[in-house]
Coordinates of C-alpha atoms in Angstrom, one line a residue:
M1 CA 0.2 0.4 -1.0
S2 CA 1.1 3.7 -1.2
I3 CA 1.5 6.4 1.5
P4 CA -1.0 8.1 -0.1
E5 CA -3.2 5.1 0.5
A6 CA -2.8 4.8 4.1
L7 CA -3.2 8.9 4.9
Q8 CA -6.5 7.6 2.3
H9 CA -7.7 5.4 4.6
L10 CA -6.8 7.5 8.0
T11 CA -8.4 10.3 6.8
E12 CA -11.4 7.3 5.9
A13 CA -11.7 5.7 9.9
Q14 CA -11.2 8.7 11.4
A15 CA -14.5 10.5 9.2
A16 CA -16.4 7.3 10.1
L17 CA -15.5 8.5 14.0
D18 CA -16.4 11.5 13.4
Q19 CA -19.3 10.5 12.5
I20 CA -20.3 8.6 15.6
E21 CA -20.1 10.9 18.3
V22 CA -22.4 12.7 15.9
D23 CA -25.0 9.7 15.8
R24 CA -24.3 9.0 19.8
T25 CA -25.1 13.1 21.2
E26 CA -27.6 13.5 18.5
A27 CA -28.6 10.8 20.1
I28 CA -28.5 11.4 23.3
T29 CA -30.4 14.9 23.2
Q30 CA -33.0 12.5 21.7
R31 CA -32.9 10.7 24.6
D32 CA -32.8 13.9 26.9
E33 CA -35.5 15.7 25.3
A34 CA -37.4 12.5 25.3
I35 CA -37.3 12.3 29.5
A36 CA -38.3 16.0 29.8
L37 CA -41.6 14.5 28.7
A38 CA -41.9 12.1 30.4
R39 CA -41.0 13.4 33.1
D40 CA -43.5 16.0 32.1
A41 CA -46.2 13.9 32.1
G42 CA -45.6 13.5 36.0
I43 CA -43.8 9.3 35.5
E44 CA -40.7 9.6 38.3
A45 CA -37.1 9.4 37.7
S46 CA -37.3 5.7 38.8
A47 CA -39.5 4.6 37.2
I48 CA -37.9 6.3 33.6
A49 CA -35.1 5.0 35.3
K50 CA -36.7 2.0 35.3
H51 CA -37.5 1.7 32.0
L52 CA -34.6 3.0 30.3
G53 CA -32.9 0.4 31.9
I54 CA -30.6 3.3 33.1
T55 CA -29.0 5.0 36.7
R56 CA -31.8 7.8 37.9
Q57 CA -28.4 9.7 38.0
I58 CA -28.2 10.2 34.1
V59 CA -32.6 10.8 33.9
Y60 CA -31.7 13.6 36.5
R61 CA -28.4 15.1 35.0
A62 CA -30.3 14.5 31.1
L63 CA -33.4 16.6 33.2
K64 CA -30.7 19.9 33.9
R65 CA -29.2 19.7 30.3
T66 CA -33.1 19.6 28.9

């Protein structure tokens, strides 16, 4: 493999990782918004956490971000 080809592979791999991070951030934002809506509907933080399989602390952090 030539140096330009290797550099191209590195660039493509980094772009894929960057896209994964963007997708992850968007997914977290959507989850946080859904948590806020559930809480506004009167669902307790512990019930939200149990339903999502996460800790209450994650729920509380999500509520602080929204």
